[in-house]
CSV table of C-alpha atoms and ligand atoms in Angstrom, one decimal:
chain,number,residue,atom,x,y,z
A,1,UNK,CA,0.0,0.0,0.0
A,2,UNK,CA,1.1,3.6,-0.6
A,3,UNK,CA,1.9,5.7,2.4
A,4,UNK,CA,0.6,9.2,1.9
A,5,UNK,CA,-0.4,11.1,5.1
A,6,UNK,CA,-4.1,10.2,4.7
A,7,UNK,CA,-3.3,6.6,4.2
A,8,UNK,CA,-1.2,6.5,7.4
A,9,UNK,CA,-4.0,8.1,9.3
A,10,UNK,CA,-6.6,5.8,7.8
A,11,UNK,CA,-4.6,2.7,8.8
A,12,UNK,CA,-4.2,3.9,12.3
A,13,UNK,CA,-8.0,4.6,12.5
A,14,UNK,CA,-8.8,1.2,11.1
A,15,UNK,CA,-6.5,-0.4,13.6
A,16,UNK,CA,-8.2,1.5,16.4
A,17,UNK,CA,-11.6,0.2,15.3
A,18,UNK,CA,-10.7,-3.5,15.8
A,19,UNK,CA,-12.9,-5.5,18.3
A,20,UNK,CA,-11.2,-8.2,20.3
A,21,UNK,CA,-12.9,-11.3,21.6
A,22,UNK,CA,-11.1,-13.5,24.1
A,23,UNK,CA,-7.9,-11.9,22.9
A,24,UNK,CA,-8.4,-12.5,19.2
A,25,UNK,CA,-9.5,-9.8,16.6
A,26,UNK,CA,-13.0,-10.6,15.3
A,27,UNK,CA,-14.3,-7.5,13.6
A,28,UNK,CA,-14.4,-3.7,13.6
A,29,UNK,CA,-16.8,-1.3,15.2
A,30,UNK,CA,-19.1,0.7,13.0
A,31,UNK,CA,-17.9,4.0,14.3
A,32,UNK,CA,-15.6,5.4,16.9
A,33,UNK,CA,-17.0,8.9,17.2
A,34,UNK,CA,-15.9,10.3,20.6
A,35,UNK,CA,-18.4,13.2,20.4
A,36,UNK,CA,-21.8,11.3,20.2
A,37,UNK,CA,-23.4,8.5,22.1
A,38,UNK,CA,-22.5,5.2,20.4
A,39,UNK,CA,-26.0,3.6,20.3
A,40,UNK,CA,-25.3,0.5,18.3
A,41,UNK,CA,-22.4,1.9,16.4
A,42,UNK,CA,-20.1,0.2,18.9
A,43,UNK,CA,-21.1,-3.1,17.3
A,44,UNK,CA,-19.6,-4.9,14.4
A,45,UNK,CA,-22.0,-4.8,11.5
A,46,UNK,CA,-21.6,-7.6,9.0
A,47,UNK,CA,-22.1,-5.2,6.0
A,48,UNK,CA,-19.8,-2.6,7.5
A,49,UNK,CA,-17.0,-5.1,8.1
A,50,UNK,CA,-16.8,-6.0,4.3
A,51,UNK,CA,-14.5,-3.1,3.3
A,52,UNK,CA,-12.5,-3.6,6.5
A,53,UNK,CA,-12.1,-7.3,5.7
A,54,UNK,CA,-11.0,-6.5,2.1
A,55,UNK,CA,-8.5,-3.9,3.4
A,56,UNK,CA,-7.1,-6.5,5.8
A,57,UNK,CA,-6.9,-9.2,3.2
A,58,UNK,CA,-5.1,-6.9,0.8
A,59,UNK,CA,-2.4,-6.2,3.4
A,60,UNK,CA,-2.0,-9.9,4.2
A,61,UNK,CA,-3.8,-9.8,7.5
A,62,UNK,CA,-6.3,-12.6,7.1
A,63,UNK,CA,-6.5,-13.7,10.7
A,64,UNK,CA,-9.2,-11.2,11.7
A,65,UNK,CA,-11.3,-12.2,8.6
A,66,UNK,CA,-11.0,-15.8,9.4
A,67,UNK,CA,-12.0,-15.2,13.0
A,68,UNK,CA,-14.9,-13.1,11.9
A,69,UNK,CA,-16.2,-15.8,9.5
A,70,UNK,CA,-15.9,-18.5,12.2
A,71,UNK,CA,-17.6,-16.4,14.9
A,72,UNK,CA,-20.5,-15.2,12.7
A,73,UNK,CA,-21.1,-18.7,11.5
A,74,UNK,CA,-21.4,-19.8,15.1
A,75,UNK,CA,-24.0,-17.0,15.7
A,76,UNK,CA,-26.0,-18.1,12.6
A,77,UNK,CA,-26.9,-21.4,14.2
A,78,UNK,CA,-27.7,-20.0,17.6
A,79,UNK,CA,-31.2,-20.3,19.0
A,80,UNK,CA,-33.0,-17.1,18.7
A,81,UNK,CA,-36.5,-15.8,18.9
A,82,UNK,CA,-38.3,-12.6,18.0
A,83,UNK,CA,-41.3,-12.2,20.3
A,84,UNK,CA,-42.6,-15.8,19.8
A,85,UNK,CA,-41.5,-16.1,16.2
A,86,UNK,CA,-38.4,-18.0,15.1
A,87,UNK,CA,-36.8,-16.6,12.0
A,88,UNK,CA,-35.1,-18.8,9.5
A,89,UNK,CA,-31.9,-20.5,10.6
A,90,UNK,CA,-29.7,-19.3,7.8
A,91,UNK,CA,-30.1,-15.7,8.8
A,92,UNK,CA,-26.8,-14.0,9.7
A,93,UNK,CA,-26.8,-11.2,12.2
A,94,UNK,CA,-26.9,-7.5,11.3
A,95,UNK,CA,-24.3,-6.9,14.0
A,96,UNK,CA,-22.7,-8.3,17.1
A,97,UNK,CA,-20.7,-7.1,20.1
A,98,UNK,CA,-18.7,-8.5,22.9
A,99,UNK,CA,-20.2,-8.4,26.4
A,100,UNK,CA,-18.8,-9.4,29.8
A,101,UNK,CA,-20.9,-11.9,31.8
A,102,UNK,CA,-19.5,-13.5,35.0
A,103,UNK,CA,-16.0,-12.4,34.0
A,104,UNK,CA,-16.3,-14.3,30.7
A,105,UNK,CA,-16.5,-12.6,27.3
A,106,UNK,CA,-19.5,-13.5,25.1
A,107,UNK,CA,-20.7,-12.5,21.7
A,108,UNK,CA,-24.3,-11.2,21.5
A,109,UNK,CA,-25.9,-10.7,18.1
A,110,UNK,CA,-28.7,-8.5,16.7
A,111,UNK,CA,-30.6,-10.3,14.0
A,112,UNK,CA,-32.7,-7.1,13.4
A,113,UNK,CA,-34.9,-7.5,16.5
A,114,UNK,CA,-33.0,-4.6,18.2
A,115,UNK,CA,-32.5,-2.5,15.1
A,116,UNK,CA,-34.6,0.6,14.6
A,117,UNK,CA,-37.8,-0.6,12.9
A,118,UNK,CA,-37.0,-4.3,13.3
A,119,UNK,CA,-35.5,-4.5,9.8
A,120,UNK,CA,-34.3,-7.9,8.6
A,121,UNK,CA,-30.6,-7.9,7.6
A,122,UNK,CA,-31.1,-10.0,4.4
A,123,UNK,CA,-27.8,-8.7,3.0
A,124,UNK,CA,-25.7,-10.1,5.9
A,125,UNK,CA,-25.8,-13.8,4.8
A,126,UNK,CA,-25.1,-12.7,1.2
A,127,UNK,CA,-22.1,-10.6,2.1
A,128,UNK,CA,-20.9,-13.4,4.4
A,129,UNK,CA,-20.7,-15.8,1.4
A,130,UNK,CA,-19.0,-13.1,-0.8
A,131,UNK,CA,-16.5,-12.5,2.0
A,132,UNK,CA,-15.8,-16.3,2.6
A,133,UNK,CA,-14.9,-16.6,-1.1
A,134,UNK,CA,-12.7,-13.4,-0.9
A,135,UNK,CA,-10.9,-14.9,2.1
A,136,UNK,CA,-10.3,-18.2,0.3
A,137,UNK,CA,-9.0,-16.4,-2.8
A,138,UNK,CA,-6.6,-14.3,-0.7
A,139,UNK,CA,-5.3,-17.1,1.4
A,140,UNK,CA,-5.8,-20.3,-0.5
A,141,UNK,CA,-7.3,-21.7,2.7
A,142,UNK,CA,-10.1,-23.7,1.0
A,143,UNK,CA,-10.0,-26.1,3.9
A,144,UNK,CA,-11.9,-23.6,6.1
A,145,UNK,CA,-14.8,-23.4,3.6
A,146,UNK,CA,-14.8,-27.2,3.2
A,147,UNK,CA,-15.3,-27.9,6.9
A,148,UNK,CA,-18.6,-29.5,7.7
A,149,UNK,CA,-19.9,-26.5,9.7
A,150,UNK,CA,-19.1,-24.1,6.8
A,151,UNK,CA,-20.8,-26.4,4.3
A,152,UNK,CA,-23.8,-26.6,6.5
A,153,UNK,CA,-23.8,-22.8,7.0
A,154,UNK,CA,-23.7,-22.3,3.3
A,155,UNK,CA,-26.7,-24.7,2.8
A,156,UNK,CA,-28.7,-22.9,5.5
A,157,UNK,CA,-28.3,-19.6,3.7
A,158,UNK,CA,-29.3,-21.3,0.4
A,159,UNK,CA,-32.3,-22.8,2.1
A,160,UNK,CA,-33.5,-19.4,3.1
A,161,UNK,CA,-32.9,-17.8,-0.3
A,162,UNK,CA,-33.9,-20.7,-2.6
A,163,UNK,CA,-36.9,-22.2,-0.9
A,164,UNK,CA,-39.9,-22.3,-3.2
A,165,UNK,CA,-42.5,-19.7,-2.2
A,166,UNK,CA,-45.3,-17.6,-3.7
A,167,UNK,CA,-43.3,-16.1,-6.4
A,168,UNK,CA,-43.2,-15.9,-10.2
A,169,UNK,CA,-39.7,-14.3,-10.6
A,170,UNK,CA,-36.2,-15.6,-10.1
A,171,UNK,CA,-35.4,-12.5,-8.0
A,172,UNK,CA,-35.6,-12.5,-4.2
A,173,UNK,CA,-38.7,-11.0,-2.5
A,174,UNK,CA,-37.8,-9.0,0.6
A,175,UNK,CA,-39.3,-6.5,3.1
A,176,UNK,CA,-38.3,-2.8,3.2
A,177,UNK,CA,-34.8,-1.8,4.5
A,178,UNK,CA,-33.0,-5.2,4.2
A,179,UNK,CA,-29.6,-3.9,3.3
A,180,UNK,CA,-27.4,-0.8,3.6
A,181,UNK,CA,-30.6,1.2,3.3
A,182,UNK,CA,-32.1,-0.2,6.6
A,183,UNK,CA,-35.0,2.2,6.9
A,184,UNK,CA,-38.3,2.6,5.1
A,185,UNK,CA,-37.4,4.0,1.7
A,186,UNK,CA,-39.6,2.1,-0.8
A,187,UNK,CA,-37.0,-0.5,-1.2
A,188,UNK,CA,-39.2,-3.5,-0.5
A,189,UNK,CA,-40.2,-6.1,-3.1
A,190,UNK,CA,-37.3,-6.8,-5.5
A,191,UNK,CA,-34.7,-4.1,-4.8
A,192,UNK,CA,-31.8,-4.1,-7.1
A,193,UNK,CA,-29.2,-4.1,-4.2
A,194,UNK,CA,-30.5,-7.4,-2.9
A,195,UNK,CA,-30.7,-9.0,-6.3
A,196,UNK,CA,-27.1,-8.2,-7.1
A,197,UNK,CA,-25.8,-9.4,-3.8
A,198,UNK,CA,-27.9,-12.5,-4.2
A,199,UNK,CA,-26.3,-13.2,-7.6
A,200,UNK,CA,-22.7,-12.7,-6.3
A,201,UNK,CA,-23.5,-14.8,-3.2
A,202,UNK,CA,-24.8,-17.6,-5.4
A,203,UNK,CA,-21.7,-17.5,-7.5
A,204,UNK,CA,-19.6,-17.6,-4.4
A,205,UNK,CA,-21.6,-20.5,-3.0
A,206,UNK,CA,-21.2,-22.4,-6.2
A,207,UNK,CA,-17.5,-22.2,-6.0
A,208,UNK,CA,-17.4,-23.1,-2.3
A,209,UNK,CA,-19.8,-26.0,-2.1
A,210,UNK,CA,-18.2,-29.5,-2.2
A,211,UNK,CA,-20.3,-32.0,-4.2
A,212,UNK,CA,-21.8,-34.6,-1.9
A,213,UNK,CA,-25.0,-36.6,-2.0
A,214,UNK,CA,-26.6,-34.2,0.4
A,215,UNK,CA,-25.4,-31.1,-1.5
A,216,UNK,CA,-25.8,-32.1,-5.2
A,217,UNK,CA,-29.4,-30.8,-5.3
A,218,UNK,CA,-28.2,-27.4,-3.9
A,219,UNK,CA,-25.6,-27.2,-6.7
A,220,UNK,CA,-28.2,-27.9,-9.3
A,221,UNK,CA,-30.7,-25.4,-8.0
A,222,UNK,CA,-28.0,-22.7,-7.7
A,223,UNK,CA,-26.9,-23.3,-11.3
A,224,UNK,CA,-30.4,-23.1,-12.5
A,225,UNK,CA,-31.2,-19.9,-10.5
A,226,UNK,CA,-28.0,-18.1,-11.6
A,227,UNK,CA,-29.0,-18.4,-15.3
A,228,UNK,CA,-32.6,-17.2,-14.7
A,229,UNK,CA,-31.5,-14.4,-12.4
A,230,UNK,CA,-28.9,-13.1,-14.8
A,231,UNK,CA,-31.3,-13.1,-17.7
A,232,UNK,CA,-34.1,-11.4,-15.6
A,233,UNK,CA,-31.9,-8.6,-14.4
A,234,UNK,CA,-30.1,-7.9,-17.6
A,235,UNK,CA,-33.2,-8.0,-19.6
A,236,UNK,CA,-35.9,-6.3,-17.4
A,237,UNK,CA,-34.1,-4.0,-15.0
A,238,UNK,CA,-32.0,-2.4,-17.8
A,239,UNK,CA,-32.8,1.3,-18.6
A,240,UNK,CA,-31.4,3.4,-21.4
A,241,UNK,CA,-32.9,5.8,-23.9
A,242,UNK,CA,-34.0,3.0,-26.2
A,243,UNK,CA,-35.7,1.1,-23.3
A,244,UNK,CA,-37.3,4.3,-22.1
A,245,UNK,CA,-38.7,4.9,-25.5
A,246,UNK,CA,-40.2,1.4,-25.5
A,247,UNK,CA,-41.7,1.9,-22.0
A,248,UNK,CA,-43.0,5.3,-23.1
A,249,UNK,CA,-45.0,3.6,-25.8
A,250,UNK,CA,-46.1,0.6,-23.8
A,251,UNK,CA,-49.7,-0.5,-23.9
A,252,UNK,CA,-51.1,-1.5,-20.6
A,253,UNK,CA,-53.3,-4.5,-19.7
A,254,UNK,CA,-51.5,-7.0,-22.0
A,255,UNK,CA,-52.4,-10.6,-21.2
A,256,UNK,CA,-50.6,-13.8,-21.9
A,257,UNK,CA,-47.2,-15.1,-23.0
A,258,UNK,CA,-46.6,-12.7,-25.8
A,259,UNK,CA,-47.0,-9.6,-23.7
A,260,UNK,CA,-44.3,-7.0,-24.4
A,261,UNK,CA,-45.1,-5.1,-21.2
A,262,UNK,CA,-44.5,-8.1,-19.0
A,263,UNK,CA,-44.8,-6.2,-15.7
A,264,UNK,CA,-47.6,-3.9,-16.8
A,265,UNK,CA,-45.6,-0.7,-16.3
A,266,UNK,CA,-47.8,2.3,-17.2
A,267,UNK,CA,-45.9,5.0,-19.2
A,268,UNK,CA,-47.3,7.6,-16.9
A,269,UNK,CA,-45.2,6.3,-14.1
A,270,UNK,CA,-42.0,7.5,-15.9
A,271,UNK,CA,-40.8,10.4,-13.7
A,272,UNK,CA,-40.3,13.8,-15.3
A,273,UNK,CA,-36.7,14.1,-14.2
A,274,UNK,CA,-35.7,10.9,-16.1
A,275,UNK,CA,-36.5,11.9,-19.7
A,276,UNK,CA,-34.1,14.9,-19.6
A,277,UNK,CA,-31.6,13.2,-17.4
A,278,UNK,CA,-30.8,10.0,-19.2
A,279,UNK,CA,-27.9,10.7,-21.7
A,280,UNK,CA,-27.9,9.5,-25.3
A,281,UNK,CA,-25.3,7.0,-24.4
A,282,UNK,CA,-25.2,5.3,-21.1
A,283,UNK,CA,-27.7,3.3,-19.1
A,284,UNK,CA,-28.2,1.7,-15.7
A,285,UNK,CA,-30.2,-0.9,-13.8
A,286,UNK,CA,-33.5,0.3,-12.3
A,287,UNK,CA,-33.9,0.3,-8.6
A,288,UNK,CA,-36.8,-2.2,-8.3
A,289,UNK,CA,-39.1,-4.1,-10.5
A,290,UNK,CA,-42.4,-5.8,-9.7
A,291,UNK,CA,-46.0,-6.0,-10.9
A,292,UNK,CA,-47.0,-2.6,-12.2
A,293,UNK,CA,-43.9,-1.1,-10.6
A,294,UNK,CA,-40.5,0.1,-11.9
A,295,UNK,CA,-38.5,2.2,-9.5
A,296,UNK,CA,-36.6,4.5,-11.8
A,297,UNK,CA,-34.2,5.8,-9.2
A,298,UNK,CA,-30.4,5.1,-9.6
A,299,UNK,CA,-29.0,3.1,-6.7
A,300,UNK,CA,-25.2,3.1,-6.6
A,301,UNK,CA,-24.4,-0.1,-4.6
A,302,UNK,CA,-26.6,-2.3,-6.9
A,303,UNK,CA,-25.2,-0.8,-10.1
A,304,UNK,CA,-21.5,-0.9,-8.9
A,305,UNK,CA,-21.8,-4.5,-7.6
A,306,UNK,CA,-23.6,-5.6,-10.8
A,307,UNK,CA,-20.4,-4.5,-12.7
A,308,UNK,CA,-18.0,-6.1,-10.2
A,309,UNK,CA,-19.9,-9.4,-10.2
A,310,UNK,CA,-20.5,-9.4,-13.9
A,311,UNK,CA,-24.2,-9.6,-13.4
A,312,UNK,CA,-24.4,-7.1,-16.2
A,313,UNK,CA,-22.8,-7.6,-19.6
A,314,UNK,CA,-19.6,-5.9,-20.6
A,315,UNK,CA,-21.5,-3.5,-22.8
A,316,UNK,CA,-23.9,-2.7,-20.0
A,317,UNK,CA,-21.0,-2.2,-17.6
A,318,UNK,CA,-19.5,0.3,-20.0
A,319,UNK,CA,-22.8,2.1,-20.3
A,320,UNK,CA,-23.2,2.4,-16.6
A,321,UNK,CA,-19.8,4.0,-16.4
A,322,UNK,CA,-20.7,6.3,-19.3
A,323,UNK,CA,-23.7,7.4,-17.4
A,324,UNK,CA,-21.6,8.1,-14.3
A,325,UNK,CA,-19.2,10.2,-16.3
A,326,UNK,CA,-21.9,12.2,-18.0
A,327,UNK,CA,-23.9,12.7,-14.8
A,328,UNK,CA,-20.8,13.1,-12.6
A,329,UNK,CA,-22.0,16.1,-10.7
A,330,UNK,CA,-25.3,14.4,-9.7
A,331,UNK,CA,-23.9,10.9,-8.9
A,332,UNK,CA,-20.4,11.6,-7.7
A,333,UNK,CA,-20.4,15.3,-6.7
A,334,UNK,CA,-17.9,16.7,-4.3
A,335,UNK,CA,-17.7,13.5,-2.2
A,336,UNK,CA,-18.4,10.2,-3.9
A,337,UNK,CA,-20.9,8.7,-4.1
A,338,UNK,CA,-24.7,9.3,-4.0
A,339,UNK,CA,-26.4,6.3,-2.5
A,340,UNK,CA,-29.5,6.9,-4.7
A,341,UNK,CA,-30.6,9.5,-7.2
A,342,UNK,CA,-32.7,11.6,-7.1
A,343,UNK,CA,-34.1,12.2,-3.6
A,344,UNK,CA,-37.7,11.6,-2.7
A,345,UNK,CA,-39.3,15.0,-2.0
A,346,UNK,CA,-42.7,16.4,-0.9
A,347,UNK,CA,-45.6,14.0,-0.9
A,348,UNK,CA,-43.3,11.1,-2.1
A,349,UNK,CA,-41.1,11.6,0.9
A,350,UNK,CA,-44.1,11.6,3.2
A,351,UNK,CA,-45.7,8.6,1.7
A,352,UNK,CA,-42.7,6.5,1.0
A,353,UNK,CA,-40.4,7.2,4.0
A,354,UNK,CA,-43.3,7.7,6.4
A,355,UNK,CA,-42.1,11.3,6.9
A,356,UNK,CA,-38.7,10.1,8.2
A,357,UNK,CA,-36.8,13.1,9.6
A,358,UNK,CA,-33.4,11.4,9.2
A,359,UNK,CA,-34.2,10.7,5.5
A,360,UNK,CA,-35.2,14.2,4.4
A,361,UNK,CA,-34.4,15.0,0.8
A,362,UNK,CA,-30.7,14.9,-0.1
A,363,UNK,CA,-29.7,13.5,3.3
A,364,UNK,CA,-28.6,10.1,4.6
A,365,UNK,CA,-30.3,7.3,2.6
A,366,UNK,CA,-32.5,9.7,0.7
A,367,UNK,CA,-29.9,11.0,-1.8
A,368,UNK,CA,-27.0,11.5,0.6
A,369,UNK,CA,-23.4,10.9,-0.5
A,370,UNK,CA,-21.6,7.9,1.2
A,371,UNK,CA,-17.8,7.6,1.0
A,372,UNK,CA,-18.1,3.8,1.7
A,373,UNK,CA,-19.3,3.5,-1.9
A,374,UNK,CA,-15.9,4.8,-3.1
A,375,UNK,CA,-14.4,1.3,-3.0
A,376,UNK,CA,-17.1,-0.1,-5.2
A,377,UNK,CA,-16.9,2.8,-7.6
A,378,UNK,CA,-13.2,2.5,-8.0
A,379,UNK,CA,-13.5,-1.3,-8.3
A,380,UNK,CA,-16.0,-0.8,-11.1
A,381,UNK,CA,-13.7,1.7,-12.8
A,382,UNK,CA,-10.8,-0.7,-12.7
A,383,UNK,CA,-13.0,-3.6,-13.9
A,384,UNK,CA,-14.2,-1.6,-16.9
A,385,UNK,CA,-10.7,-0.5,-17.8
A,386,UNK,CA,-11.1,3.1,-16.7
A,387,UNK,CA,-8.4,3.7,-14.1
A,388,UNK,CA,-8.4,7.4,-14.9
A,389,UNK,CA,-11.8,7.6,-13.3
A,390,UNK,CA,-10.5,5.8,-10.3
A,391,UNK,CA,-7.7,8.4,-10.0
A,392,UNK,CA,-10.3,11.2,-10.3
A,393,UNK,CA,-12.4,9.7,-7.5
A,394,UNK,CA,-9.4,9.3,-5.3
A,395,UNK,CA,-8.3,12.9,-5.8
A,396,UNK,CA,-11.8,13.9,-4.5
A,397,UNK,CA,-11.5,12.0,-1.3
A,398,UNK,CA,-7.8,12.0,-0.6
A,399,UNK,CA,-7.9,15.2,1.5
A,400,UNK,CA,-11.5,15.7,2.4
A,401,UNK,CA,-12.2,12.5,4.2
A,402,UNK,CA,-9.3,12.8,6.5
A,403,UNK,CA,-9.9,16.5,7.0
A,404,UNK,CA,-13.5,15.9,7.9
A,405,UNK,CA,-12.6,13.0,10.2
A,406,UNK,CA,-14.0,10.2,8.1
A,407,UNK,CA,-17.8,11.0,8.1
A,408,UNK,CA,-20.4,8.4,7.6
A,409,UNK,CA,-22.2,10.4,4.9
A,410,UNK,CA,-22.5,13.9,3.3
A,411,UNK,CA,-25.7,15.9,2.5
A,412,UNK,CA,-26.8,18.2,-0.2
A,413,UNK,CA,-27.5,17.7,-3.9
A,414,UNK,CA,-23.8,17.5,-4.6
A,415,UNK,CA,-22.5,16.2,-1.3
A,416,UNK,CA,-20.9,19.4,0.0
A,417,UNK,CA,-22.1,19.3,3.6
A,418,UNK,CA,-21.0,16.8,6.2
A,419,UNK,CA,-24.2,14.7,7.0
A,420,UNK,CA,-26.6,16.3,9.5
A,421,UNK,CA,-26.4,13.3,11.8
A,422,UNK,CA,-23.3,11.6,10.4
A,423,UNK,CA,-20.9,9.9,12.7
A,424,UNK,CA,-17.3,10.8,12.5
A,425,UNK,CA,-14.6,8.1,12.4
A,426,UNK,CA,-17.0,5.8,10.6
A,427,UNK,CA,-15.0,2.6,10.0
A,428,UNK,CA,-16.3,1.7,6.5
A,429,UNK,CA,-15.5,5.2,5.3
A,430,UNK,CA,-11.9,4.7,6.4
A,431,UNK,CA,-11.7,1.1,5.1
A,432,UNK,CA,-13.3,2.0,1.7
A,433,UNK,CA,-10.7,4.7,1.3
A,434,UNK,CA,-7.9,2.3,1.9
A,435,UNK,CA,-9.4,-0.4,-0.4
A,436,UNK,CA,-9.9,2.2,-3.2
A,437,UNK,CA,-6.3,3.4,-2.9
A,438,UNK,CA,-5.0,-0.2,-3.0
A,439,UNK,CA,-7.1,-1.2,-5.9
A,440,UNK,CA,-5.7,1.6,-8.0
A,441,UNK,CA,-2.1,0.8,-6.9
A,442,UNK,CA,-2.6,-2.9,-7.4
A,443,UNK,CA,-5.6,-3.8,-9.7
A,444,UNK,CA,-4.9,-7.6,-9.2
A,445,UNK,CA,-6.7,-7.3,-5.9
A,446,UNK,CA,-9.9,-6.8,-7.7
A,447,UNK,CA,-10.1,-10.6,-8.1
A,448,UNK,CA,-10.9,-10.9,-4.4
A,449,UNK,CA,-14.4,-9.5,-5.0
A,450,UNK,CA,-15.0,-9.7,-8.8
A,451,UNK,CA,-16.4,-12.5,-11.0
A,452,UNK,CA,-15.7,-12.9,-14.6
A,453,UNK,CA,-18.4,-12.8,-17.3
A,454,UNK,CA,-17.5,-16.3,-18.7
A,455,UNK,CA,-20.5,-18.5,-18.0
A,456,UNK,CA,-18.2,-21.5,-17.6
A,457,UNK,CA,-16.8,-19.7,-14.6
A,458,UNK,CA,-20.1,-20.1,-12.8
A,459,UNK,CA,-19.4,-23.8,-12.5
A,460,UNK,CA,-15.7,-23.6,-11.9
A,461,UNK,CA,-13.7,-24.0,-8.7
A,462,UNK,CA,-11.6,-21.2,-7.2
B,1,LIG,C1,-26.8,2.8,9.5
B,1,LIG,C2,-26.7,2.4,8.0
B,1,LIG,C3,-26.4,0.9,7.9
B,1,LIG,C4,-25.1,0.6,8.6
B,1,LIG,C5,-25.2,1.1,10.1
B,1,LIG,C6,-23.8,1.0,10.8
B,1,LIG,O1,-27.8,2.1,10.1
B,1,LIG,O2,-27.9,2.7,7.4
B,1,LIG,O3,-26.2,0.6,6.5
B,1,LIG,O4,-24.8,-0.7,8.5
B,1,LIG,O5,-25.6,2.4,10.1
B,1,LIG,O6,-22.9,1.8,10.2
């Protein structure tokens, strides 16, 4: 890794965020802001640990990642209950922390029951699989993933995701707020972020599962689902000017197999901002798709991870990066990158967020700018052969993140203000900066998190 002043400070801050359990490093806290009450930011969130883990793997410190994987796996199969209801066994916690009981350290986990709004952390088990594969890639320690407990843990996750239910699509049906956006934001149903993580997680599981009589049926189902999911997202979530023209001229109420307008999207649901905003070249994946519903907002994590995981084609990947370049001010702004664009305002904000004061327009999840997304943006830039974009992004964050004490998010249309309620010393801001720096310096590290387009890869081993 390079050693500029901000990198040295970031490494120190990341080091300070490490959580120890019975003397061993097992994770990183969400934030270490000395000026505000920690609430649950003193816990290790599974999703927040991902950039920390990648940073550690890149610098050859795999022990903490291994410990994290082992401990969270143990939490997965722990008895738990929400009121009188028992959630599915494969669920991974949103977060965990170390507590002292009778002079002994214990880990306690939050599966969403403590979280504001009682949101289900669907993304945790998906990130866990992606991280397990990254760990194996970095260390060659396939033995860990092949252990019985790990194989069982993978199957429990697959049980939760692949079980047959009341559904006509290959995508995963989830409640609101099941991922990084963990509040009510109209991201229920088939949000892009979950579909993309689902795809990457299935590909990881495919590489990690050891064939055996009890597991062969899983492998078959995963292979089958991967193909359908890929087709569905590439085909139906895709938006560019050509697609928009088609939707604009859609007829509603089409019945039967030959329907062009498969989801019965009414042209009147196309938002005004979109027709002017969408450039001639460029495109992106829509935020959500269900019966009579297309969410036209741009969601960064879903689009970036779709590139990194090759859920989108090479051509679509290039088009997404074209869009970002042409709408740089809106999507990247002063501090990359906008979590979603545009913000919900007025009646939409009231109806969709339930008048959430933390998610006012252009703040927090509702169009705020989140530096954690920098690692994905840079990874996508590297994957699409546009390192110059990566450099441009790093220039934007090199001084400001350190100067502003690593804020959780920024506010405003172009991300100029430190977020109204943003934590300082937010660990995934720090880690994402380190990962982005390292990806530019050493693009080979991209392989830890990326998947190739080649369909044969779906079935191949690591
Ligand atoms: C907020 C974010 C969530 C994150 C958590 C800890 O709740 O919305 O994505 O995991 O903070 O940083």
